[in-house]
Tab-separated table of C-alpha atoms and ligand atoms in Angstrom:
chain	number	residue	atom	x	y	z
A	1	MET	CA	129.825	70.727	-16.608
A	2	GLU	CA	125.935	71.010	-17.378
A	3	LYS	CA	122.627	69.624	-15.349
A	4	GLN	CA	122.779	66.772	-17.423
A	5	GLU	CA	126.629	65.791	-17.480
A	6	ILE	CA	125.856	65.045	-13.343
A	7	GLY	CA	123.874	62.087	-13.046
A	8	THR	CA	123.883	61.388	-9.047
A	9	VAL	CA	125.006	64.140	-6.449
A	10	THR	CA	126.382	62.915	-3.081
A	11	VAL	CA	123.997	64.509	0.465
A	12	VAL	CA	125.594	64.614	3.472
A	13	GLY	CA	123.544	64.673	6.086
A	14	THR	CA	120.596	64.704	5.827
A	15	GLY	CA	118.398	66.156	7.911
A	16	THR	CA	115.889	69.100	7.150
A	17	ILE	CA	117.591	70.533	4.536
A	18	GLY	CA	119.302	67.804	3.370
A	19	ALA	CA	115.799	65.832	3.432
A	20	SER	CA	114.180	68.281	0.696
A	21	TRP	CA	117.840	68.398	-1.306
A	22	THR	CA	117.331	65.337	-1.390
A	23	CYS	CA	113.587	65.251	-2.762
A	24	LEU	CA	114.316	68.121	-5.574
A	25	PHE	CA	117.209	66.220	-6.933
A	26	LEU	CA	115.630	62.932	-7.067
A	27	ALA	CA	112.709	64.690	-9.155
A	28	HIS	CA	114.338	65.620	-11.991
A	29	GLY	CA	116.270	62.073	-11.891
A	30	LEU	CA	119.164	62.739	-10.492
A	31	ASP	CA	120.504	59.272	-8.526
A	32	VAL	CA	120.577	60.154	-4.983
A	33	VAL	CA	122.968	58.831	-2.355
A	34	ALA	CA	122.506	59.985	0.993
A	35	THR	CA	125.284	59.735	4.581
A	36	ASP	CA	124.744	60.421	7.306
A	37	ILE	CA	125.791	59.637	11.236
A	38	ARG	CA	122.497	58.910	12.832
A	39	GLU	CA	121.774	55.855	13.624
A	40	ASP	CA	117.741	56.296	12.923
A	41	ALA	CA	118.555	58.596	9.926
A	42	GLU	CA	118.315	56.157	6.448
A	43	ALA	CA	114.355	55.410	7.693
A	44	GLU	CA	113.771	59.396	8.574
A	45	LEU	CA	114.717	60.710	5.425
A	46	ILE	CA	113.148	57.469	2.988
A	47	ALA	CA	109.725	59.189	5.660
A	48	ALA	CA	111.034	63.183	4.624
A	49	VAL	CA	111.354	62.779	1.664
A	50	GLU	CA	107.846	60.800	1.101
A	51	ARG	CA	106.763	64.434	3.245
A	52	CYS	CA	108.710	66.822	0.615
A	53	TRP	CA	106.997	64.555	-2.484
A	54	LEU	CA	103.749	65.575	-1.552
A	55	SER	CA	104.164	69.814	-2.216
A	56	LEU	CA	106.307	69.242	-4.408
A	57	PRO	CA	106.123	71.466	-7.792
A	58	GLN	CA	102.272	70.044	-10.736
A	59	SER	CA	104.802	70.460	-13.043
A	60	LEU	CA	107.996	68.407	-11.813
A	61	LEU	CA	105.157	65.287	-10.889
A	62	ASP	CA	103.776	65.682	-14.297
A	63	ALA	CA	107.632	64.387	-15.477
A	64	GLY	CA	107.691	61.560	-13.603
A	65	ARG	CA	110.433	61.864	-13.030
A	66	ARG	CA	112.559	59.372	-10.122
A	67	GLY	CA	116.262	58.681	-10.145
A	68	LYS	CA	117.688	56.314	-6.449
A	69	LEU	CA	117.885	57.136	-3.926
A	70	ARG	CA	120.754	54.833	-2.008
A	71	PHE	CA	121.552	55.209	2.036
A	72	SER	CA	125.292	54.613	2.940
A	73	ALA	CA	125.918	54.941	6.151
A	74	ASP	CA	130.138	55.763	4.726
A	75	LEU	CA	130.625	58.996	3.730
A	76	GLU	CA	134.327	57.825	1.428
A	77	ALA	CA	131.480	55.194	0.232
A	78	ALA	CA	128.758	57.642	-0.957
A	79	CYS	CA	131.221	60.228	-2.109
A	80	LYS	CA	132.865	57.316	-4.526
A	81	GLU	CA	131.731	57.987	-8.440
A	82	THR	CA	129.718	61.146	-7.404
A	83	ASP	CA	128.498	63.582	-9.788
A	84	PHE	CA	128.228	66.727	-6.977
A	85	VAL	CA	128.399	66.687	-3.640
A	86	GLN	CA	126.302	69.204	-0.824
A	87	GLU	CA	126.683	69.139	2.017
A	88	ASN	CA	124.060	69.322	4.835
A	89	ALA	CA	125.434	68.556	8.235
A	90	VAL	CA	125.214	70.049	11.089
A	91	GLU	CA	126.640	74.232	11.431
A	92	ARG	CA	129.527	73.370	13.075
A	93	LEU	CA	133.210	75.035	11.966
A	94	ASP	CA	135.554	72.414	12.690
A	95	ALA	CA	133.222	69.702	11.816
A	96	LYS	CA	132.805	71.139	8.261
A	97	ILE	CA	136.425	71.601	8.046
A	98	GLU	CA	136.998	67.677	9.034
A	99	LEU	CA	134.392	66.436	6.214
A	100	MET	CA	135.665	68.692	3.681
A	101	HIS	CA	138.721	67.617	4.525
A	102	ARG	CA	136.945	63.462	3.596
A	103	ILE	CA	135.135	64.503	1.036
A	104	ASP	CA	137.441	65.800	-1.146
A	105	ALA	CA	139.334	63.675	-0.444
A	106	ALA	CA	136.917	61.025	-1.034
A	107	THR	CA	136.634	62.124	-5.433
A	108	SER	CA	137.110	63.337	-8.578
A	109	ARG	CA	139.492	66.431	-8.098
A	110	ASP	CA	136.469	68.414	-10.847
A	111	VAL	CA	133.709	66.479	-8.640
A	112	ILE	CA	132.040	70.232	-7.228
A	113	ILE	CA	131.412	69.822	-3.756
A	114	ALA	CA	128.798	72.402	-2.330
A	115	SER	CA	127.537	73.009	1.690
A	116	SER	CA	124.451	74.929	2.497
A	117	SER	CA	126.555	76.568	5.659
A	118	SER	CA	123.672	79.646	6.307
A	119	ALA	CA	127.023	81.314	7.911
A	120	ILE	CA	129.867	79.559	7.368
A	121	SER	CA	132.904	81.197	5.282
A	122	VAL	CA	133.837	78.776	2.419
A	123	THR	CA	136.949	80.443	2.766
A	124	ASP	CA	137.247	78.262	6.624
A	125	MET	CA	135.568	75.285	5.052
A	126	GLN	CA	137.988	74.582	2.248
A	127	ALA	CA	141.181	75.887	4.774
A	128	ALA	CA	142.130	71.547	4.797
A	129	CYS	CA	141.190	70.910	1.324
A	130	ALA	CA	143.795	69.947	-1.623
A	131	HIS	CA	141.170	70.858	-4.102
A	132	PRO	CA	140.345	73.885	-2.480
A	133	GLU	CA	139.460	74.402	-5.774
A	134	ARG	CA	135.440	73.397	-6.588
A	135	VAL	CA	134.693	73.951	-2.964
A	136	VAL	CA	131.550	76.610	-2.989
A	137	LEU	CA	128.986	78.130	-1.324
A	138	GLY	CA	125.143	76.296	-2.714
A	139	HIS	CA	123.372	78.301	0.125
A	140	PRO	CA	119.300	77.208	0.058
A	141	PHE	CA	117.018	78.184	1.773
A	142	ASN	CA	114.520	75.859	3.927
A	143	PRO	CA	112.788	74.021	1.421
A	144	PRO	CA	115.220	73.756	-1.275
A	145	HIS	CA	112.350	71.598	-3.291
A	146	LEU	CA	110.459	74.450	-2.989
A	147	VAL	CA	112.467	78.483	-2.506
A	148	PRO	CA	114.116	79.032	-5.333
A	149	LEU	CA	117.165	80.872	-3.984
A	150	VAL	CA	120.150	79.593	-3.573
A	151	GLU	CA	123.521	81.856	-2.776
A	152	LEU	CA	126.574	80.911	-4.518
A	153	VAL	CA	130.271	82.644	-3.500
A	154	GLY	CA	133.125	80.496	-3.604
A	155	GLY	CA	136.420	81.158	-0.616
A	156	VAL	CA	139.645	82.638	-2.091
A	157	ARG	CA	140.498	79.989	-3.435
A	158	THR	CA	137.444	78.589	-5.121
A	159	GLU	CA	138.176	78.604	-8.955
A	160	GLU	CA	135.363	80.265	-11.258
A	161	VAL	CA	135.076	77.961	-13.547
A	162	PHE	CA	133.111	76.026	-10.567
A	163	LEU	CA	130.683	78.510	-9.898
A	164	LYS	CA	130.089	78.694	-12.915
A	165	GLN	CA	128.859	75.280	-13.282
A	166	ALA	CA	127.006	75.132	-10.364
A	167	GLU	CA	125.093	77.842	-10.764
A	168	CYS	CA	124.555	76.029	-14.216
A	169	PHE	CA	123.440	72.391	-12.157
A	170	TYR	CA	120.948	74.988	-10.144
A	171	ALA	CA	119.501	76.509	-12.554
A	172	GLY	CA	119.043	73.441	-14.893
A	173	LEU	CA	116.963	72.043	-11.335
A	174	GLY	CA	114.469	74.852	-11.892
A	175	LYS	CA	116.508	76.948	-8.781
A	176	VAL	CA	117.547	80.872	-9.552
A	177	PRO	CA	121.433	81.650	-7.578
A	178	ILE	CA	122.528	84.595	-7.148
A	179	ARG	CA	126.338	84.879	-6.865
A	180	LEU	CA	127.517	86.746	-3.708
A	181	GLN	CA	131.019	88.920	-4.795
A	182	LYS	CA	132.349	88.685	-1.684
A	183	GLU	CA	131.617	86.532	1.479
A	184	ILE	CA	130.347	87.519	4.022
A	185	TYR	CA	129.557	86.436	7.198
A	186	GLY	CA	125.396	84.810	7.403
A	187	HIS	CA	126.096	85.718	3.005
A	188	VAL	CA	122.528	88.016	2.456
A	189	ALA	CA	119.140	86.649	2.566
A	190	ASN	CA	120.434	85.735	6.515
A	191	ARG	CA	121.576	89.229	6.699
A	192	LEU	CA	117.736	90.607	5.868
A	193	GLN	CA	115.853	87.963	7.738
A	194	ALA	CA	118.328	88.857	10.949
A	195	ALA	CA	117.794	92.274	10.148
A	196	ILE	CA	113.836	92.032	11.211
A	197	PHE	CA	113.991	88.632	13.113
A	198	ARG	CA	115.814	91.504	15.554
A	199	GLU	CA	113.076	93.931	15.291
A	200	ALA	CA	110.332	91.073	15.509
A	201	ILE	CA	111.885	90.783	18.919
A	202	HIS	CA	112.521	94.216	19.782
A	203	LEU	CA	109.231	94.752	19.187
A	204	LEU	CA	107.723	91.662	21.798
A	205	GLU	CA	110.425	92.793	23.903
A	206	SER	CA	109.009	96.325	24.128
A	207	GLY	CA	105.384	95.506	24.106
A	208	VAL	CA	104.384	96.358	21.217
A	209	ALA	CA	102.712	94.169	19.778
A	210	SER	CA	101.983	90.280	20.904
A	211	ALA	CA	104.028	87.302	18.800
A	212	GLU	CA	100.904	86.986	16.766
A	213	ASP	CA	100.098	90.053	15.518
A	214	ILE	CA	104.439	90.536	14.764
A	215	ASP	CA	103.871	88.018	12.295
A	216	ARG	CA	100.573	88.831	11.081
A	217	ALA	CA	102.082	92.324	10.345
A	218	VAL	CA	104.379	90.324	7.818
A	219	THR	CA	102.100	87.769	6.498
A	220	GLU	CA	99.481	90.673	5.348
A	221	GLY	CA	101.652	93.210	4.428
A	222	PRO	CA	104.878	93.640	3.529
A	223	GLY	CA	105.543	89.693	2.397
A	224	LEU	CA	103.022	89.594	0.713
A	225	ARG	CA	104.800	92.693	-2.377
A	226	TRP	CA	107.987	90.493	-0.490
A	227	ALA	CA	106.810	87.660	-2.464
A	228	LEU	CA	107.134	89.986	-5.988
A	229	MET	CA	109.948	92.465	-5.703
A	230	GLY	CA	112.974	92.686	-2.728
A	231	PRO	CA	113.198	95.764	-0.195
A	232	LEU	CA	114.429	97.581	-2.679
A	233	LEU	CA	112.634	97.772	-6.023
A	234	THR	CA	109.819	98.200	-3.237
A	235	TYR	CA	110.337	101.074	-1.865
A	236	HIS	CA	111.586	103.220	-6.069
A	237	LEU	CA	107.479	102.265	-6.525
A	238	ALA	CA	107.144	104.352	-3.426
A	239	GLY	CA	108.930	107.122	-4.402
A	240	GLY	CA	106.241	107.612	-7.107
A	241	GLU	CA	107.039	109.085	-10.480
A	242	LYS	CA	110.343	110.292	-9.202
A	243	GLY	CA	111.624	106.334	-7.854
A	244	MET	CA	114.144	105.713	-5.524
A	245	SER	CA	114.695	109.526	-5.291
A	246	GLY	CA	111.577	110.226	-4.283
A	247	PHE	CA	111.262	107.651	-2.112
A	248	TRP	CA	114.726	109.354	-0.327
A	249	GLU	CA	112.866	112.945	-0.533
A	250	MET	CA	109.850	112.140	1.439
A	251	PHE	CA	111.064	109.126	3.998
A	252	GLY	CA	113.865	109.776	4.155
A	253	PRO	CA	114.128	111.571	7.631
A	254	MET	CA	111.507	108.707	8.568
A	255	GLN	CA	113.965	106.921	7.900
A	256	GLU	CA	117.300	108.438	10.153
A	257	LYS	CA	115.124	108.148	12.999
A	258	LEU	CA	113.577	104.305	12.267
A	259	TRP	CA	117.336	103.400	11.982
A	260	ARG	CA	118.648	105.345	14.983
A	261	GLU	CA	116.092	103.769	17.141
A	262	LEU	CA	115.557	100.027	15.505
A	263	GLY	CA	115.859	97.548	18.684
A	264	SER	CA	119.341	95.833	19.375
A	265	GLU	CA	118.753	93.657	22.141
A	266	LEU	CA	121.145	90.721	22.311
A	267	PRO	CA	120.075	87.345	22.766
A	268	ASP	CA	121.311	85.708	25.651
A	269	PRO	CA	119.530	82.756	26.953
A	270	ALA	CA	116.738	84.352	29.171
A	271	LEU	CA	115.353	86.464	25.960
A	272	GLN	CA	115.393	83.280	23.691
A	273	ALA	CA	113.007	81.563	26.307
A	274	ARG	CA	110.401	84.298	26.536
A	275	VAL	CA	110.780	84.560	22.196
A	276	ALA	CA	110.098	80.129	22.498
A	277	ALA	CA	107.385	80.765	24.871
A	278	ALA	CA	105.838	83.432	23.481
A	279	VAL	CA	105.759	81.253	19.973
A	280	GLN	CA	105.257	78.288	22.384
A	281	ARG	CA	101.659	79.522	23.183
A	282	SER	CA	100.471	81.280	20.050
A	283	HIS	CA	101.358	77.159	17.526
A	284	GLN	CA	100.127	75.602	21.369
A	285	ASP	CA	97.900	73.732	19.534
A	286	THR	CA	99.840	72.380	16.111
A	287	ALA	CA	101.796	70.335	15.563
A	288	SER	CA	105.760	71.796	13.837
A	289	LEU	CA	105.142	68.801	10.841
A	290	ALA	CA	101.760	70.146	10.410
A	291	LEU	CA	102.981	73.137	9.699
A	292	ALA	CA	106.295	72.273	8.211
A	293	ALA	CA	103.098	70.661	5.722
A	294	ASP	CA	100.587	73.164	6.093
A	295	ARG	CA	103.635	76.103	4.913
A	296	ASN	CA	104.739	73.297	1.694
A	297	LEU	CA	101.562	73.356	0.374
A	298	ASN	CA	101.096	77.265	0.334
A	299	LEU	CA	104.218	77.308	-0.333
A	300	ARG	CA	103.160	75.662	-3.259
A	301	ARG	CA	100.495	77.200	-5.165
A	302	LEU	CA	102.378	81.267	-4.382
A	303	LEU	CA	104.570	79.804	-6.875
A	304	THR	CA	102.565	78.508	-9.170
A	305	VAL	CA	100.563	82.377	-9.460
A	306	ARG	CA	104.003	83.669	-9.536
A	307	THR	CA	105.552	81.095	-12.630
A	308	ALA	CA	101.049	82.254	-13.610
A	309	LYS	CA	101.807	85.946	-13.831
A	310	SER	CA	105.436	86.480	-15.446
A	311	ILE	CA	104.571	84.108	-18.148
A	312	ASP	CA	101.204	86.329	-18.396
B	401	NAD	N1	117.198	74.966	9.047
B	401	NAD	C1	117.705	75.956	7.990
B	401	NAD	O1	116.569	76.182	7.689
B	401	NAD	C2	119.247	75.925	6.814
B	401	NAD	C3	118.639	76.819	5.947
B	401	NAD	C4	120.054	76.845	4.839
B	401	NAD	C5	121.017	76.202	5.283
B	401	NAD	N2	121.098	75.581	6.320
B	401	NAD	C6	122.114	74.487	6.823
B	401	NAD	O2	122.327	73.136	6.345
B	401	NAD	C7	123.080	72.152	7.024
B	401	NAD	C8	122.507	71.493	7.481
B	401	NAD	O3	121.094	72.090	8.401
B	401	NAD	P1	119.849	71.343	8.859
B	401	NAD	O4	118.872	73.151	9.505
B	401	NAD	O5	118.875	70.119	7.895
B	401	NAD	O6	119.850	70.208	10.148
B	401	NAD	P2	120.092	68.626	11.104
B	401	NAD	O7	120.450	69.252	12.526
B	401	NAD	O8	118.323	69.046	11.090
B	401	NAD	O9	120.353	68.132	9.972
B	401	NAD	C9	121.934	67.682	10.704
B	401	NAD	C10	122.319	66.572	9.950
B	401	NAD	O10	123.892	66.411	9.995
B	401	NAD	C11	124.085	64.953	9.950
B	401	NAD	N3	125.201	64.924	10.606
B	401	NAD	C12	126.828	65.891	11.598
B	401	NAD	N4	127.794	65.766	11.123
B	401	NAD	C13	127.672	64.915	10.215
B	401	NAD	C14	128.834	63.983	9.672
B	401	NAD	N5	129.949	64.263	9.874
B	401	NAD	N6	128.521	63.259	8.315
B	401	NAD	C15	127.474	63.535	8.050
B	401	NAD	N7	126.288	63.552	8.021
B	401	NAD	C16	126.254	64.650	9.194
B	401	NAD	C17	123.024	65.361	11.332
B	401	NAD	O11	122.796	63.842	11.495
B	401	NAD	C18	121.475	65.448	10.718
B	401	NAD	O12	121.076	64.447	10.699
B	401	NAD	C19	123.842	73.986	7.703
B	401	NAD	O13	124.562	73.324	7.513
B	401	NAD	C20	122.783	74.914	8.088
B	401	NAD	O14	123.846	76.178	8.187
B	401	NAD	C21	119.917	75.665	7.067
């Protein structure tokens, strides 16, 4: 099943992630049937899609495509005659199992059911499905209408053919799918983020630097390189002509000492409150919606520069 055979996508759950997916699908000319259980979900979705639309890549805007958006509060009706389901509801195991069961019963058996779940395993989510072979993880990065990464993996009952079809579908939307060779809690990118986040909290709690400066240490430093190459290739270059083995010669002992020292605080409620207060203090003048809009416009500019560079 190629992307062009998919004409209608059902988006289940229209919060932060579902709305951004909806914007991307529409911009590729796909029709979207969205569903959510919140009373005001339809109006909020329409507003969120318009906000996302403002930061879509110019090439997509120039293409001038826009599929039709329809909302149905009835999950089963929203799944009727769909070609692909992207599930983005609440991140709770019992809710995901129940939803997958209902989506599975409401869709034809060749329709891929992809979950955006940040950490729940497909094996768990497909447990109550009569046709679990088409249930996959399609985990995006926020906001999916801009950030290319999608993490793909199946559960024990998923069939490879559906993973290939999902990979092809996402690639056709300009996404960059990566395949996990096995399931792991939090997948790949969230685990990498968690490692940085945990150390950021450790540095904050230890009074080493302010919240603003810890964030700047990423955005003005390694974050710039990470937009171009990952942590492995970055250190390969740090090792000079000998590459990664040169890196270990030079920095192996330092890495060993650092790994032993890295923070291991657990996010109990008191720690969570202190971190929330510190971040709130540093951004108190700017509302989250404005910060997100600014981030999206800058992401769009960054992606344009990266694309131009790789074409050179
Ligand atoms: N926020 C992120 O940065 C991010 C990134 C990647 C993946 N995800 C994943 O995406 C999913 C959604 O996250 P979010 O941040 O958009 O959450 P959110 O709270 O903004 O949205 C979830 C939406 O799902 C709806 N919902 C709950 N139960 C439902 C049901 N039974 N049927 C239909 N809709 C239902 C809620 O009303 C809500 O609108 C989660 O699984 C999360 O792990 C989140």
